[in-house]
Short mmCIF file of C-alpha atoms in Angstrom, two decimals:
data_model
loop_
_atom_site.label_atom_id
_atom_site.label_comp_id
_atom_site.label_asym_id
_atom_site.label_seq_id
_atom_site.Cartn_x
_atom_site.Cartn_y
_atom_site.Cartn_z
CA UNK A 1 13.05 -11.46 -0.65
CA UNK A 2 12.58 -7.94 -1.73
CA UNK A 3 12.47 -5.13 0.70
CA UNK A 4 12.27 -1.36 0.98
CA UNK A 5 13.73 0.76 3.62
CA UNK A 6 12.72 4.57 4.19
CA UNK A 7 15.62 6.23 6.25
CA UNK A 8 13.61 8.67 7.80
CA UNK A 9 10.76 7.80 10.37
CA UNK A 10 9.60 11.41 11.33
CA UNK A 11 10.43 14.59 9.57
CA UNK A 12 9.75 17.90 10.62
CA UNK A 13 10.10 21.05 8.52
CA UNK A 14 8.85 24.56 8.31
CA UNK A 15 6.85 25.75 5.52
CA UNK A 16 8.67 26.60 2.44
CA UNK A 17 11.71 24.40 3.45
CA UNK A 18 12.84 21.72 0.78
CA UNK A 19 12.07 18.06 1.27
CA UNK A 20 13.94 14.79 0.56
CA UNK A 21 12.94 11.48 1.84
CA UNK A 22 14.93 8.82 1.29
CA UNK A 23 13.98 5.00 -0.08
CA UNK A 24 16.22 2.20 -0.87
CA UNK A 25 15.02 -1.25 -2.11
CA UNK A 26 16.77 -4.53 -2.18
CA UNK A 27 16.31 -6.51 -5.66
CA UNK A 28 18.52 -7.00 -8.24
CA UNK A 29 16.19 -7.20 -11.09
CA UNK A 30 13.82 -4.86 -12.87
CA UNK A 31 11.29 -2.90 -10.46
CA UNK A 32 8.74 -0.74 -10.66
CA UNK A 33 8.62 1.90 -7.91
CA UNK A 34 6.12 4.07 -6.15
CA UNK A 35 5.56 6.65 -3.53
CA UNK A 36 2.25 6.71 -1.91
CA UNK A 37 0.64 9.35 0.60
CA UNK A 38 -1.74 9.12 3.57
CA UNK A 39 -3.16 12.19 4.68
CA UNK A 40 -4.59 12.16 8.05
CA UNK A 41 -8.01 10.28 7.95
CA UNK A 42 -7.62 9.56 4.33
CA UNK A 43 -6.88 6.85 1.99
CA UNK A 44 -3.55 5.83 0.75
CA UNK A 45 -2.95 7.83 -2.71
CA UNK A 46 -0.58 7.42 -5.40
CA UNK A 47 1.82 10.45 -5.70
CA UNK A 48 3.96 9.24 -8.50
CA UNK A 49 5.44 5.95 -10.06
CA UNK A 50 8.44 4.86 -11.95
CA UNK A 51 8.32 1.95 -14.51
CA UNK A 52 11.05 2.98 -17.09
CA UNK A 53 12.52 5.64 -19.28
CA UNK A 54 13.60 9.13 -17.79
CA UNK A 55 14.82 8.28 -14.23
CA UNK A 56 13.30 11.63 -13.00
CA UNK A 57 9.36 11.41 -12.52
CA UNK A 58 7.17 14.18 -11.72
CA UNK A 59 3.93 13.43 -9.42
CA UNK A 60 1.01 15.21 -8.25
CA UNK A 61 1.19 18.29 -5.95
CA UNK A 62 4.74 19.18 -7.21
CA UNK A 63 6.29 16.00 -5.93
CA UNK A 64 9.19 14.44 -7.74
CA UNK A 65 11.41 11.43 -7.38
CA UNK A 66 14.59 10.41 -8.88
CA UNK A 67 15.47 6.52 -9.63
CA UNK A 68 19.30 5.82 -9.49
CA UNK A 69 19.70 2.28 -10.58
CA UNK A 70 23.03 2.07 -8.97
CA UNK A 71 22.26 3.10 -5.76
CA UNK A 72 18.98 1.19 -5.58
CA UNK A 73 17.31 4.23 -4.61
CA UNK A 74 13.88 6.31 -5.42
CA UNK A 75 14.21 9.44 -3.11
CA UNK A 76 11.42 11.82 -3.10
CA UNK A 77 11.73 15.29 -3.34
CA UNK A 78 9.79 18.70 -3.32
CA UNK A 79 11.27 22.05 -3.42
CA UNK A 80 8.86 23.90 -1.20
CA UNK A 81 6.76 22.37 1.28
CA UNK A 82 3.39 23.47 2.66
CA UNK A 83 1.19 22.63 5.69
CA UNK A 84 -1.10 20.60 3.72
CA UNK A 85 1.66 18.34 2.96
CA UNK A 86 1.46 16.96 6.42
CA UNK A 87 1.00 13.01 5.82
CA UNK A 88 2.75 9.73 6.01
CA UNK A 89 4.70 8.80 2.97
CA UNK A 90 5.46 5.41 1.67
CA UNK A 91 7.69 3.94 -0.75
CA UNK A 92 6.92 0.73 -2.58
CA UNK A 93 7.99 -1.38 -5.35
CA UNK A 94 6.58 -4.13 -7.35
CA UNK A 95 8.71 -6.80 -9.12
CA UNK A 96 7.17 -7.26 -12.72
CA UNK A 97 7.44 -10.96 -12.51
CA UNK A 98 4.47 -13.09 -13.54
CA UNK A 99 1.99 -13.20 -10.62
CA UNK A 100 3.40 -10.61 -8.75
CA UNK A 101 1.41 -7.72 -10.40
CA UNK A 102 -0.86 -7.30 -7.30
CA UNK A 103 1.61 -7.48 -4.44
CA UNK A 104 3.27 -3.97 -3.39
CA UNK A 105 6.07 -4.21 -0.91
CA UNK A 106 6.21 -1.12 1.16
CA UNK A 107 8.78 0.64 3.23
CA UNK A 108 8.03 1.46 6.89
CA UNK A 109 6.88 4.98 6.16
CA UNK A 110 7.93 8.45 6.75
CA UNK A 111 5.69 10.97 8.81
CA UNK A 112 6.15 14.49 7.76
CA UNK A 113 5.09 17.15 9.83
CA UNK A 114 4.99 20.55 8.30
CA UNK A 115 4.79 23.65 10.71
CA UNK A 116 2.92 26.65 9.27
CA UNK B 1 -16.93 5.82 -10.32
CA UNK B 2 -17.21 5.22 -6.55
CA UNK B 3 -14.11 4.17 -4.88
CA UNK B 4 -13.19 1.10 -3.04
CA UNK B 5 -15.47 0.49 -0.03
CA UNK B 6 -14.67 -1.47 3.16
CA UNK B 7 -16.91 -2.46 5.90
CA UNK B 8 -17.23 -2.17 8.74
CA UNK B 9 -15.06 0.68 9.37
CA UNK B 10 -14.38 -0.16 12.64
CA UNK B 11 -14.44 -3.34 14.87
CA UNK B 12 -13.75 -4.73 18.19
CA UNK B 13 -13.28 -8.31 19.20
CA UNK B 14 -11.84 -10.47 21.83
CA UNK B 15 -9.13 -12.93 21.57
CA UNK B 16 -10.05 -16.29 20.29
CA UNK B 17 -13.00 -14.75 18.01
CA UNK B 18 -13.32 -14.73 14.41
CA UNK B 19 -13.73 -11.84 11.92
CA UNK B 20 -14.80 -11.11 8.55
CA UNK B 21 -14.06 -7.92 6.56
CA UNK B 22 -15.43 -6.93 3.14
CA UNK B 23 -14.22 -4.97 0.38
CA UNK B 24 -15.97 -3.85 -2.60
CA UNK B 25 -13.73 -2.99 -5.51
CA UNK B 26 -14.17 -0.18 -8.01
CA UNK B 27 -16.75 -1.12 -10.59
CA UNK B 28 -15.01 -3.04 -13.30
CA UNK B 29 -11.88 -3.83 -11.21
CA UNK B 30 -11.04 -7.86 -10.95
CA UNK B 31 -8.08 -7.65 -8.90
CA UNK B 32 -8.21 -7.26 -5.12
CA UNK B 33 -5.55 -7.30 -2.92
CA UNK B 34 -5.39 -6.91 0.93
CA UNK B 35 -2.91 -5.28 3.44
CA UNK B 36 -2.48 -5.13 6.94
CA UNK B 37 -1.05 -1.83 8.25
CA UNK B 38 0.40 -1.76 12.05
CA UNK B 39 2.63 0.84 13.74
CA UNK B 40 5.30 -1.96 14.16
CA UNK B 41 5.15 -3.65 10.76
CA UNK B 42 4.07 -1.02 8.52
CA UNK B 43 2.20 -2.09 5.52
CA UNK B 44 2.49 -5.83 4.85
CA UNK B 45 0.76 -7.76 1.79
CA UNK B 46 -1.83 -10.31 2.78
CA UNK B 47 -2.83 -11.75 -0.44
CA UNK B 48 -4.59 -10.98 -3.94
CA UNK B 49 -7.67 -12.52 -5.66
CA UNK B 50 -8.24 -12.24 -9.31
CA UNK B 51 -11.26 -13.83 -10.80
CA UNK B 52 -12.37 -15.46 -7.43
CA UNK B 53 -8.94 -17.35 -7.39
CA UNK B 54 -6.05 -16.42 -4.91
CA UNK B 55 -3.15 -15.50 -7.09
CA UNK B 56 -0.54 -14.43 -4.54
CA UNK B 57 0.17 -14.70 -0.47
CA UNK B 58 1.89 -12.94 1.98
CA UNK B 59 3.82 -14.17 5.10
CA UNK B 60 0.66 -14.46 7.21
CA UNK B 61 -0.32 -17.75 8.95
CA UNK B 62 -3.30 -19.90 8.06
CA UNK B 63 -5.62 -18.09 10.12
CA UNK B 64 -5.69 -15.46 7.58
CA UNK B 65 -7.81 -16.35 4.64
CA UNK B 66 -9.88 -14.66 1.98
CA UNK B 67 -12.13 -15.21 -0.87
CA UNK B 68 -13.57 -13.56 -3.75
CA UNK B 69 -16.98 -13.60 -5.28
CA UNK B 70 -18.05 -13.68 -8.86
CA UNK B 71 -19.27 -9.71 -8.59
CA UNK B 72 -15.06 -9.34 -7.37
CA UNK B 73 -16.28 -8.29 -3.94
CA UNK B 74 -13.86 -9.72 -1.49
CA UNK B 75 -13.89 -10.80 1.97
CA UNK B 76 -11.05 -11.75 4.21
CA UNK B 77 -11.33 -13.72 7.58
CA UNK B 78 -9.18 -13.86 10.52
CA UNK B 79 -9.90 -16.86 12.83
CA UNK B 80 -8.69 -17.10 16.30
CA UNK B 81 -7.86 -13.35 16.85
CA UNK B 82 -4.76 -12.58 18.77
CA UNK B 83 -3.74 -9.39 20.28
CA UNK B 84 -1.44 -8.92 17.59
CA UNK B 85 -3.88 -8.94 14.80
CA UNK B 86 -4.96 -5.46 15.81
CA UNK B 87 -4.29 -3.35 12.87
CA UNK B 88 -5.78 -1.49 9.85
CA UNK B 89 -6.65 -3.74 7.07
CA UNK B 90 -6.57 -2.32 3.88
CA UNK B 91 -8.19 -3.39 0.72
CA UNK B 92 -7.01 -2.13 -2.91
CA UNK B 93 -8.43 -2.91 -6.29
CA UNK B 94 -6.87 -2.58 -9.66
CA UNK B 95 -8.03 -2.74 -13.31
CA UNK B 96 -5.58 -5.58 -14.21
CA UNK B 97 -7.52 -7.67 -16.92
CA UNK B 98 -5.14 -10.86 -16.57
CA UNK B 99 -4.21 -12.59 -13.56
CA UNK B 100 -0.81 -13.42 -14.55
CA UNK B 101 0.21 -10.22 -16.44
CA UNK B 102 3.36 -8.76 -15.63
CA UNK B 103 2.19 -5.16 -16.12
CA UNK B 104 1.20 -3.00 -13.29
CA UNK B 105 -2.02 -1.17 -13.03
CA UNK B 106 -2.60 1.39 -10.09
CA UNK B 107 -3.84 -0.11 -7.05
CA UNK B 108 -6.63 2.13 -5.62
CA UNK B 109 -7.12 1.89 -1.81
CA UNK B 110 -10.10 1.96 0.55
CA UNK B 111 -10.27 3.56 3.69
CA UNK B 112 -9.70 0.44 5.71
CA UNK B 113 -11.27 -1.43 8.75
CA UNK B 114 -9.87 -0.60 11.94
CA UNK B 115 -9.77 -4.00 13.93
CA UNK B 116 -9.01 -3.79 17.62
CA UNK B 117 -8.56 -7.29 19.50
CA UNK B 118 -9.08 -7.04 23.37
#
């Protein structure tokens, strides 16, 4: 079965520090990859997604992620975090197979705390 | 467009009871997926409905069921509640226009229903 692993459960950074959150998935075939963010008290929102093409994808709020197929990884990065980036971040995959389009498989989540 | 709405936002039940949660998707969206979020297990897929038919199901016991109505609104039901069912239940809708398409359409999430089982 497909699974997603996020390496860090809780990350604490100071403002202006750089961020990298790790995500690995286990599935040998084609996958669609996503990062979602859940700000305190708010809905899950899509940060960015990768389907195909350029493995470096840019999302909202200055976030980007790089898909490395050989490492089954999709790490999230931001060069300089802000206090407002404090949130929980989830990596997710969908396997583009018939009937699987509505099933996101999530990692455990990484809680990011940014100190002002 | 209004977003995905879920009612009620909070529920407190006791073991053995049953509960029904409701989800109204974004207007025009026909696909509704349900997820359970807990601190220990994270976000887990429950099931997906499209055009009133369940299209996919996660690894949850039969106590968890759902349905979808002709207006795409969906309900999920949990019978014989257990303490471990305490969780945030999230609903997401997407604009997929065919149930078996391999294409992905972004899922938009609602605020969730916080269920506490005592």
